[in-house]
PDB file of N, CA, C and O and ligand atoms in Angstrom:
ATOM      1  N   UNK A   1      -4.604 -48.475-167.578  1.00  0.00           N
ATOM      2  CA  UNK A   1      -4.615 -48.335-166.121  1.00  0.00           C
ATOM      3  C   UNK A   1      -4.990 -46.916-165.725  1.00  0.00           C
ATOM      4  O   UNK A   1      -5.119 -46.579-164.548  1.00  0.00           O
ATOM      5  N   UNK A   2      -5.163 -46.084-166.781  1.00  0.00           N
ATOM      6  CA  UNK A   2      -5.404 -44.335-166.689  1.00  0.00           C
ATOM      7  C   UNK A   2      -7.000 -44.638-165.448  1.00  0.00           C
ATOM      8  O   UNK A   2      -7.236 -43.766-164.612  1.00  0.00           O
ATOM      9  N   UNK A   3      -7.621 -45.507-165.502  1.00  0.00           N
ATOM     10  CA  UNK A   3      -9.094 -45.205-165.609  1.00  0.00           C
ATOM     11  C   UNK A   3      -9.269 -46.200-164.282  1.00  0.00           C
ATOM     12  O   UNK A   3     -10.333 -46.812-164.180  1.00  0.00           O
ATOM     13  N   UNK A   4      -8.356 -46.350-163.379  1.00  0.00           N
ATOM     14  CA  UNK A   4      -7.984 -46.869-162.154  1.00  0.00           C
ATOM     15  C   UNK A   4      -8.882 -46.226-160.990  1.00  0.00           C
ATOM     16  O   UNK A   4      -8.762 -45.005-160.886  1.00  0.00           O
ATOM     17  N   UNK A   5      -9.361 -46.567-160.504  1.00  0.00           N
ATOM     18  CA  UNK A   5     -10.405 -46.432-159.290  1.00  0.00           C
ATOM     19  C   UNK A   5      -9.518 -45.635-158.013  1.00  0.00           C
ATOM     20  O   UNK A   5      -8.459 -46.167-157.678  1.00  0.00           O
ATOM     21  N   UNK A   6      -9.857 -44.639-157.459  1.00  0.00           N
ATOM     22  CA  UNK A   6      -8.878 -44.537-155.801  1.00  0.00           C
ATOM     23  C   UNK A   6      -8.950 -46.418-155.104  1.00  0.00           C
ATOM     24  O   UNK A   6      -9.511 -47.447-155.481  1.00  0.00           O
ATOM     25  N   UNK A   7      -8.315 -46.158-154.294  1.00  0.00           N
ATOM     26  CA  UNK A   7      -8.160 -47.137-153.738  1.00  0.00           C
ATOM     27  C   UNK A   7      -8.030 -46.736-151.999  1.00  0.00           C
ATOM     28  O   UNK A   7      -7.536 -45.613-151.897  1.00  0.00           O
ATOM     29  N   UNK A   8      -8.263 -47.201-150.979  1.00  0.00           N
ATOM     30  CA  UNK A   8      -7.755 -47.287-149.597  1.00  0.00           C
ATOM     31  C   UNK A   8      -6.237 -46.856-149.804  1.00  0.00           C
ATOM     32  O   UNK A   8      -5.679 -47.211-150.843  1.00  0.00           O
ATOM     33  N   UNK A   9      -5.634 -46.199-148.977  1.00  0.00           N
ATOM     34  CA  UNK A   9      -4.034 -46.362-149.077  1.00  0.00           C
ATOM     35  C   UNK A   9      -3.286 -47.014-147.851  1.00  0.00           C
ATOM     36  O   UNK A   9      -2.107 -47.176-147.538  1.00  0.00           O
ATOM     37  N   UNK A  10      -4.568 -47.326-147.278  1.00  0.00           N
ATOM     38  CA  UNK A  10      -3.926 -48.536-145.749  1.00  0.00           C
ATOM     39  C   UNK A  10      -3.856 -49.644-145.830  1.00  0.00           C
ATOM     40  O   UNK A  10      -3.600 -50.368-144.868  1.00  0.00           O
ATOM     41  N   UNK A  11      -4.130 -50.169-147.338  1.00  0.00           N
ATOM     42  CA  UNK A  11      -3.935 -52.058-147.849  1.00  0.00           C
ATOM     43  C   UNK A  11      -2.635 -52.290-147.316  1.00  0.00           C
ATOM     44  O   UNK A  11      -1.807 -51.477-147.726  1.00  0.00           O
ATOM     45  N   UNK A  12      -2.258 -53.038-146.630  1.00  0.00           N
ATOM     46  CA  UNK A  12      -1.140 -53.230-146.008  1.00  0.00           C
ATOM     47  C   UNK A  12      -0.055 -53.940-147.716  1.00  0.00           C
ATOM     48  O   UNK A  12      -0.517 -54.411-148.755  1.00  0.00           O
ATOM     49  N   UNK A  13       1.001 -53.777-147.431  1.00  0.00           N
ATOM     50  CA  UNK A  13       1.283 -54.562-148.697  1.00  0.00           C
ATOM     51  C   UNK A  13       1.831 -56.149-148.161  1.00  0.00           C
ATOM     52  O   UNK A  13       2.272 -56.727-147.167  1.00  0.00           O
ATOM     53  N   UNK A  14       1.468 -56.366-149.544  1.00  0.00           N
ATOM     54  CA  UNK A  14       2.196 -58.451-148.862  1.00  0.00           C
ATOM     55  C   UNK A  14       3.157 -58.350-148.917  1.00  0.00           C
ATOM     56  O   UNK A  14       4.073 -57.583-149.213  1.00  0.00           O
ATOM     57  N   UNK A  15       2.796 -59.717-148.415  1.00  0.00           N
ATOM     58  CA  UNK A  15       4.346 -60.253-148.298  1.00  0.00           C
ATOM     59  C   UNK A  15       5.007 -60.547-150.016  1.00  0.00           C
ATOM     60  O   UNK A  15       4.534 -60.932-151.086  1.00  0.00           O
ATOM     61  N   UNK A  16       6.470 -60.067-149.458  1.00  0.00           N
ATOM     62  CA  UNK A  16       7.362 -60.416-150.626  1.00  0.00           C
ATOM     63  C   UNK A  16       8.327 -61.732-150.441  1.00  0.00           C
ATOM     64  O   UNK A  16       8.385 -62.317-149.360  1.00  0.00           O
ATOM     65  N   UNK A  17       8.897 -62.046-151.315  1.00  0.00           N
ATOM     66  CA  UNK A  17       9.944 -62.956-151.577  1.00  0.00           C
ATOM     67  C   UNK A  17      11.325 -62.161-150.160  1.00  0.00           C
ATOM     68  O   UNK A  17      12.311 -62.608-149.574  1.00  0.00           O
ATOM     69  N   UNK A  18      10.580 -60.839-150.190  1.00  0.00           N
ATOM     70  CA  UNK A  18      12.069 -60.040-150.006  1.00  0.00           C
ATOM     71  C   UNK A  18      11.546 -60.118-148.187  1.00  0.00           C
ATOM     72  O   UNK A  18      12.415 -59.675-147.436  1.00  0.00           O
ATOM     73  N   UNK A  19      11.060 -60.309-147.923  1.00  0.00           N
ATOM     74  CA  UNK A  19      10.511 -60.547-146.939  1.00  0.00           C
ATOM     75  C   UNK A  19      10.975 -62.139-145.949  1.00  0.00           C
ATOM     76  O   UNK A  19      10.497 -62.507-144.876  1.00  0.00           O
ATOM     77  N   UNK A  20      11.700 -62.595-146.521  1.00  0.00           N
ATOM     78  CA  UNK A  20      11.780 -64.174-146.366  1.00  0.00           C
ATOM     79  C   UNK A  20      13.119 -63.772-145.528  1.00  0.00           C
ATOM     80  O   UNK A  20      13.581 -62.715-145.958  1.00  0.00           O
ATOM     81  N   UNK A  21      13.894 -64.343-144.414  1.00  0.00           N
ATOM     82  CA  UNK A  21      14.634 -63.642-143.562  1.00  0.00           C
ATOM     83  C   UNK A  21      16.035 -64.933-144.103  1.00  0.00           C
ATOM     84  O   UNK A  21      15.934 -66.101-144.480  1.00  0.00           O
ATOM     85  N   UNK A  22      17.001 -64.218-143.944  1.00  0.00           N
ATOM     86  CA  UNK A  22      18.780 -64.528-144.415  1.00  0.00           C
ATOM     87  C   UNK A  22      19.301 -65.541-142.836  1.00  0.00           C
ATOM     88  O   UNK A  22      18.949 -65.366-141.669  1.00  0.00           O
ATOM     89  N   UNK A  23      20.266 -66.610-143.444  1.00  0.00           N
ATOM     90  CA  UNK A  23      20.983 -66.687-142.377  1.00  0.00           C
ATOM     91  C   UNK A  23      21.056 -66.872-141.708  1.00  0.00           C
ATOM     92  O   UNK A  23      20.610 -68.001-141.502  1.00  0.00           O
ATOM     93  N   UNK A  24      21.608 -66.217-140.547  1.00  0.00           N
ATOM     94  CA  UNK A  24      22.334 -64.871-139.650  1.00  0.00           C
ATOM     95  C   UNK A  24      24.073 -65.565-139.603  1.00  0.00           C
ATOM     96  O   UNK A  24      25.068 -65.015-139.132  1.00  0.00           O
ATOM     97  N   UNK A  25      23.984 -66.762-140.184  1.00  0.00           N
ATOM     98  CA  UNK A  25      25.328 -67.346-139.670  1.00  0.00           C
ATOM     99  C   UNK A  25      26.352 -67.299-141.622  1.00  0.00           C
ATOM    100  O   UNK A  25      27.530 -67.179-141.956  1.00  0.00           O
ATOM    101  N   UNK A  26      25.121 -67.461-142.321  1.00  0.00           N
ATOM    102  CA  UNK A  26      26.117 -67.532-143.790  1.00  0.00           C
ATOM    103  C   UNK A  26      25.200 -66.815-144.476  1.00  0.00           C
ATOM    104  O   UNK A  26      25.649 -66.674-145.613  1.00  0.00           O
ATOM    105  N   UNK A  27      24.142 -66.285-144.374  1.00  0.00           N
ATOM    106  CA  UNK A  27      23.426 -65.351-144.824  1.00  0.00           C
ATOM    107  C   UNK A  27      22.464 -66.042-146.166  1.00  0.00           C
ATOM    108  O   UNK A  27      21.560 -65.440-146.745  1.00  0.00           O
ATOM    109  N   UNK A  28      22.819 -67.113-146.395  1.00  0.00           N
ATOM    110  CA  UNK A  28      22.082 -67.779-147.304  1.00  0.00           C
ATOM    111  C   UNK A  28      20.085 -67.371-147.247  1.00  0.00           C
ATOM    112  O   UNK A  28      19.391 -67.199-146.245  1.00  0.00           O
ATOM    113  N   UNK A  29      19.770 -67.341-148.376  1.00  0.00           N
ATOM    114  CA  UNK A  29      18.746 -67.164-147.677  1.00  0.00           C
ATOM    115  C   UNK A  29      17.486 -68.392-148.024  1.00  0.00           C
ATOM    116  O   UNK A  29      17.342 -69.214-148.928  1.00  0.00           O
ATOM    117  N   UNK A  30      16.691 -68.021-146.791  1.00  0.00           N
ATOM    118  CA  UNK A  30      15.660 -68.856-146.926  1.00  0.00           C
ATOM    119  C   UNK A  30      14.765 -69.037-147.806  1.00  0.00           C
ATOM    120  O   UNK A  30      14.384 -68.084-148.486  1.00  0.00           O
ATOM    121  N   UNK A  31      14.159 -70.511-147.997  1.00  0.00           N
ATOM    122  CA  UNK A  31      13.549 -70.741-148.871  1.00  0.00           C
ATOM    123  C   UNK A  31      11.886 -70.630-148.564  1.00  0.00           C
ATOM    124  O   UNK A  31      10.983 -69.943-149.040  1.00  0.00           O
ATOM    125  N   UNK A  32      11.951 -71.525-147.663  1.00  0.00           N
ATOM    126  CA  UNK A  32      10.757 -72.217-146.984  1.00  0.00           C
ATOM    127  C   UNK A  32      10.789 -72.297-145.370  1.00  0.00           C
ATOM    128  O   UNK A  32      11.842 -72.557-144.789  1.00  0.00           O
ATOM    129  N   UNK A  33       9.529 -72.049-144.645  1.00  0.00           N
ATOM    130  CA  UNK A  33       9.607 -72.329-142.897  1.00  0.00           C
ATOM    131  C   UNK A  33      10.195 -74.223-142.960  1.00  0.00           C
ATOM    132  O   UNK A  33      10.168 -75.007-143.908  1.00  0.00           O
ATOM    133  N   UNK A  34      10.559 -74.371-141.882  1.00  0.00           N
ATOM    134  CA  UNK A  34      10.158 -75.771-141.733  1.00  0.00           C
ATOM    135  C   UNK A  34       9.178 -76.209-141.082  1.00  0.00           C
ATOM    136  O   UNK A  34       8.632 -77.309-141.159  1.00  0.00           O
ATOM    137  N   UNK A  35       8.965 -75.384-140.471  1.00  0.00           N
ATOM    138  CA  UNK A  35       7.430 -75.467-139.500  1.00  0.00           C
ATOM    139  C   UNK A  35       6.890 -73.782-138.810  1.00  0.00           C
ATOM    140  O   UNK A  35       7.536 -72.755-138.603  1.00  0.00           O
ATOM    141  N   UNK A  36       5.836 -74.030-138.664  1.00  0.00           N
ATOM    142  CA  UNK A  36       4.691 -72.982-138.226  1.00  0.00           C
ATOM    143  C   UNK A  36       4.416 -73.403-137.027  1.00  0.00           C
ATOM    144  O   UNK A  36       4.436 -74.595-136.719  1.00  0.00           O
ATOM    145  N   UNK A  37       4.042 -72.155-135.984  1.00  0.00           N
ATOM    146  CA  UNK A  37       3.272 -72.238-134.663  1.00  0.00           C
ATOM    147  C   UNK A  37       2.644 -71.210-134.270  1.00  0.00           C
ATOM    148  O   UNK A  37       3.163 -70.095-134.315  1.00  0.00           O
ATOM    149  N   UNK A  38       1.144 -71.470-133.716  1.00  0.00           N
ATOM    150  CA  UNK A  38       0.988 -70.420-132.713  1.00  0.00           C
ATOM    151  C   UNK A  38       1.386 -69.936-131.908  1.00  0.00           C
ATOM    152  O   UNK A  38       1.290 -70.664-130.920  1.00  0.00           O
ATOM    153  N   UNK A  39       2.052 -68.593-131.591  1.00  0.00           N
ATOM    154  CA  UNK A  39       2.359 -68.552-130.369  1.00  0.00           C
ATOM    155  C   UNK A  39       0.945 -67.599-129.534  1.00  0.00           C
ATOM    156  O   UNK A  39       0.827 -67.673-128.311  1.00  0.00           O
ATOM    157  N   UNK A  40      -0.104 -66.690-130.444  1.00  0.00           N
ATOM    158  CA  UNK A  40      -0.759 -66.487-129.864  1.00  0.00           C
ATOM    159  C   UNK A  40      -1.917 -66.421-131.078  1.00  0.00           C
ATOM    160  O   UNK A  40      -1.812 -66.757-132.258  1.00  0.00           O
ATOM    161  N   UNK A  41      -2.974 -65.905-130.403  1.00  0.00           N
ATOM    162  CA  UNK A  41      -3.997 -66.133-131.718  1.00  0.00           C
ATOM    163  C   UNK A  41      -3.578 -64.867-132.911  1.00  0.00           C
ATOM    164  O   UNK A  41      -4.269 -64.721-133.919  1.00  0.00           O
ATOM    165  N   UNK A  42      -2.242 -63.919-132.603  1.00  0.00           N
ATOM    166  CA  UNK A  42      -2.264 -62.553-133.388  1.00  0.00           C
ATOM    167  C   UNK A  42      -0.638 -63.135-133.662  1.00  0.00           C
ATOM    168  O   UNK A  42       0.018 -62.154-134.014  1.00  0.00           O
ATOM    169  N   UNK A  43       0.273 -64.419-133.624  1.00  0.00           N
ATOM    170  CA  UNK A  43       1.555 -63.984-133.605  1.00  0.00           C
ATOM    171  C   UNK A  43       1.349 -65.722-133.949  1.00  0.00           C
ATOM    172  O   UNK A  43       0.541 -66.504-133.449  1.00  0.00           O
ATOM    173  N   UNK A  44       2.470 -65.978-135.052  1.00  0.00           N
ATOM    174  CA  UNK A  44       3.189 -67.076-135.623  1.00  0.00           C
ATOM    175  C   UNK A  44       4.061 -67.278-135.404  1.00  0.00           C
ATOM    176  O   UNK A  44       4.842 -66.415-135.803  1.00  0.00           O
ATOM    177  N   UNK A  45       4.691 -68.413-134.682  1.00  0.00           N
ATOM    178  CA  UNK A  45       6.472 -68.171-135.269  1.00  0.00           C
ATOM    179  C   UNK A  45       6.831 -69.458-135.716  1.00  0.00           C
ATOM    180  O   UNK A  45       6.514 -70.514-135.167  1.00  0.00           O
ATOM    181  N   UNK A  46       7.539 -69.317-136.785  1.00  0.00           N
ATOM    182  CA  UNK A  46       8.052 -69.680-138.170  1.00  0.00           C
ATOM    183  C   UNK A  46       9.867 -70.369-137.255  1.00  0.00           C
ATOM    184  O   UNK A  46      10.715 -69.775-136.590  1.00  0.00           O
ATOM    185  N   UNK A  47       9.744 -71.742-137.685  1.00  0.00           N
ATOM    186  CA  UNK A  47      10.681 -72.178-137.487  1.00  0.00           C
ATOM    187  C   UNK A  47      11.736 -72.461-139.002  1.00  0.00           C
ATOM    188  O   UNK A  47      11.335 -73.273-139.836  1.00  0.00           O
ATOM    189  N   UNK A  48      13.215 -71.631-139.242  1.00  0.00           N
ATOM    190  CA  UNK A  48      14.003 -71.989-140.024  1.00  0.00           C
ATOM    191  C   UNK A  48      15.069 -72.673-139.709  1.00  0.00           C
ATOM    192  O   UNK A  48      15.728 -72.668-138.669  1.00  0.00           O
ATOM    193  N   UNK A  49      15.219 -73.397-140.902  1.00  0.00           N
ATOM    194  CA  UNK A  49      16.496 -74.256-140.823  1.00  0.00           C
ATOM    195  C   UNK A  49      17.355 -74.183-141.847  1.00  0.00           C
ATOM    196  O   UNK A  49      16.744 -74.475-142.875  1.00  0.00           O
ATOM    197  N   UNK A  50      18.616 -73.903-142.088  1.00  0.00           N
ATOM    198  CA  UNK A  50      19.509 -73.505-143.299  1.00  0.00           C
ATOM    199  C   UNK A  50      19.584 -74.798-143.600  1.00  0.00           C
ATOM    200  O   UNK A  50      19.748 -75.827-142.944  1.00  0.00           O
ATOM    201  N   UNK A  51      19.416 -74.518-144.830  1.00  0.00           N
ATOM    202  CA  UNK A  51      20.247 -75.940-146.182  1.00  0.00           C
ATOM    203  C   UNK A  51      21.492 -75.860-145.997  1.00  0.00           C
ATOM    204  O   UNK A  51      22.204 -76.860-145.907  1.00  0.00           O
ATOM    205  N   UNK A  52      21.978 -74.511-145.906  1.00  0.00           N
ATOM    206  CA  UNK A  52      23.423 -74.559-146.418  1.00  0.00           C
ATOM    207  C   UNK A  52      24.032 -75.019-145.558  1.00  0.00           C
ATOM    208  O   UNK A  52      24.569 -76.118-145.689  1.00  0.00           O
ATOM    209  N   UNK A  53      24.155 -73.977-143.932  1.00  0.00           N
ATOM    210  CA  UNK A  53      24.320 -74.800-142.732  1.00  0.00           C
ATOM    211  C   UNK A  53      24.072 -75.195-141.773  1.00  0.00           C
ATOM    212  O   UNK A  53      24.821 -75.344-140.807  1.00  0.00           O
ATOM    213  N   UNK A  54      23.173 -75.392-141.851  1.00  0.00           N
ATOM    214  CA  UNK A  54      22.385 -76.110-140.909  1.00  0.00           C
ATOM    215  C   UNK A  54      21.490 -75.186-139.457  1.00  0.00           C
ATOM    216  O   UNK A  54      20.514 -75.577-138.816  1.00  0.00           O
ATOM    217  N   UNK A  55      22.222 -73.981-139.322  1.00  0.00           N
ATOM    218  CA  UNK A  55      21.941 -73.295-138.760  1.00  0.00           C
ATOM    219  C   UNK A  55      20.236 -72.857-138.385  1.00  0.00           C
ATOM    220  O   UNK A  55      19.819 -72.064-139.229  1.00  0.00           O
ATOM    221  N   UNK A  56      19.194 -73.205-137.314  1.00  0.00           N
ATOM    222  CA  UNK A  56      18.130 -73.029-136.960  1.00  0.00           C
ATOM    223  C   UNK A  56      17.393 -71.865-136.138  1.00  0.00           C
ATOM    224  O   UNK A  56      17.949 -71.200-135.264  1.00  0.00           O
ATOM    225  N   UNK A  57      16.255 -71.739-136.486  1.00  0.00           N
ATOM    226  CA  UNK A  57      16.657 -70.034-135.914  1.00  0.00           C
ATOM    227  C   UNK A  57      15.026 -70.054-135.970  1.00  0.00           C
ATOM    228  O   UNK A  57      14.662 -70.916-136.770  1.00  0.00           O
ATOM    229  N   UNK A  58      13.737 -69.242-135.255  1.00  0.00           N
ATOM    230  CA  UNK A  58      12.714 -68.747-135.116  1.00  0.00           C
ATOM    231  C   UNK A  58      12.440 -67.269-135.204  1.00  0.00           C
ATOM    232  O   UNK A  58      12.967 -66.432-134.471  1.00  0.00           O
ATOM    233  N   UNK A  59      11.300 -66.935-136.464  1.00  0.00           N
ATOM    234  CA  UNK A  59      10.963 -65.705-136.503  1.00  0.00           C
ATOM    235  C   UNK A  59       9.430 -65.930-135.780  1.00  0.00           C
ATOM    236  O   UNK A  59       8.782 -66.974-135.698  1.00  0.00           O
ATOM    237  N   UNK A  60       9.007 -64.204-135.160  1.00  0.00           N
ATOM    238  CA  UNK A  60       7.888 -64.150-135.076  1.00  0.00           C
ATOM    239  C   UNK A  60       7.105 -63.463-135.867  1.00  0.00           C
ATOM    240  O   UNK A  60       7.802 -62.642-136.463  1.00  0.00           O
ATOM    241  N   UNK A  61       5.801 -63.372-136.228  1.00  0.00           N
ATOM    242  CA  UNK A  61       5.097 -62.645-136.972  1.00  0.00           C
ATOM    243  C   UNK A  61       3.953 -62.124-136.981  1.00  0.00           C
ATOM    244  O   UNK A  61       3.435 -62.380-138.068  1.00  0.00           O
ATOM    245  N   UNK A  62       3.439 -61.666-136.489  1.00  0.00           N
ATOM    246  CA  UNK A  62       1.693 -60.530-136.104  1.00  0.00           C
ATOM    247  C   UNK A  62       1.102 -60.598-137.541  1.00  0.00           C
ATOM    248  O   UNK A  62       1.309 -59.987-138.589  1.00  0.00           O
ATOM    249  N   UNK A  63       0.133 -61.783-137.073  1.00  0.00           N
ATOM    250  CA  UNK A  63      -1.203 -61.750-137.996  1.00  0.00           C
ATOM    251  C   UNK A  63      -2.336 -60.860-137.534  1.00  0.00           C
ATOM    252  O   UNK A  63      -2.670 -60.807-136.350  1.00  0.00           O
ATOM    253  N   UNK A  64      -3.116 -59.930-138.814  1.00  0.00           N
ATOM    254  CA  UNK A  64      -4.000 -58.892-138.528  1.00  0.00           C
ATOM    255  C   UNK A  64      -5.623 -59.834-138.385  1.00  0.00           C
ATOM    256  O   UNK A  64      -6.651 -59.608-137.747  1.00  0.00           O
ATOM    257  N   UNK A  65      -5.290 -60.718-139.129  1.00  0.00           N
ATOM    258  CA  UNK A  65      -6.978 -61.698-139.314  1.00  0.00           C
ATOM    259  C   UNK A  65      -6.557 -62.885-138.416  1.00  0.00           C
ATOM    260  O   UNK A  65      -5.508 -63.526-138.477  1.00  0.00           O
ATOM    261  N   UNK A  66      -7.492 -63.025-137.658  1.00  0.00           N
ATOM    262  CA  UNK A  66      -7.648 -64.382-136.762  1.00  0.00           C
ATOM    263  C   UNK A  66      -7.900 -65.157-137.415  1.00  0.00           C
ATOM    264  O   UNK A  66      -8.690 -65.047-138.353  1.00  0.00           O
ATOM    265  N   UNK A  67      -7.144 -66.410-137.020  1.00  0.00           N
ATOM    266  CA  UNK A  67      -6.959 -67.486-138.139  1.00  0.00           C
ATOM    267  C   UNK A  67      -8.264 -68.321-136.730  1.00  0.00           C
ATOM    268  O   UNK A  67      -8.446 -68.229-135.516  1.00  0.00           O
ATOM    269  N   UNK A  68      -8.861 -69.079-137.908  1.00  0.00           N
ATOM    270  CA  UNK A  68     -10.091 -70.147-137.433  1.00  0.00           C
ATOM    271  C   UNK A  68      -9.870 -71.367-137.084  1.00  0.00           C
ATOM    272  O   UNK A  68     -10.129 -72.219-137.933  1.00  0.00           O
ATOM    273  N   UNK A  69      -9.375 -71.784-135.855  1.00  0.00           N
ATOM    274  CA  UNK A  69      -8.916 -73.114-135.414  1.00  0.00           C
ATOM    275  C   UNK A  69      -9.895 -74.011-135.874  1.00  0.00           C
ATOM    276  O   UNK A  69     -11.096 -73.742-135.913  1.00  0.00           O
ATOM    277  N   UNK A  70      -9.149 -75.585-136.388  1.00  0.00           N
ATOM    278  CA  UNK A  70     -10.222 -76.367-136.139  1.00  0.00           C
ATOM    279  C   UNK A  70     -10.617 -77.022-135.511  1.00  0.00           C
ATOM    280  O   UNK A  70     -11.729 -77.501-135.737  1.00  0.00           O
TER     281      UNK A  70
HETATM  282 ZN1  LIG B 101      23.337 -70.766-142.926  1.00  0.00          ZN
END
């Protein structure tokens, strides 16, 4: 890896596992959305639902690339 190229240092970094949001009621954390929405052509929001208790809850999220309707 000595012989590694520069790189941009504004690559945004991804998403992680660690990134996936807890809870808020037993802190369990999430696995999976249960569903996706537009709310604008730059913003998602991510509907969760706890396994553990049931507890439902919406994140939002700012996409940088415009996603291509079909
Ligand atoms: Zn819960």
């Amino acid at each position: 890896m000595s012989a590694a190229a520069e790189v941009l240092s504004t690559v945004a970094p991804r998403p992680r596992c660690s990134d996936l949001p807890s809870c808020p009621v037993c802190a369990d954390s999430m696995v999976a959305a249960e569903a996706s929405a537009y709310v604008s052509d730059h913003v998602i929001s991510y509907l969760w639902t706890c396994d553990n208790c049931g507890y439902g809850f919406v994140t939002k999220h700012a996409v940088k690339q415009r996603i291509v309707r079909n």
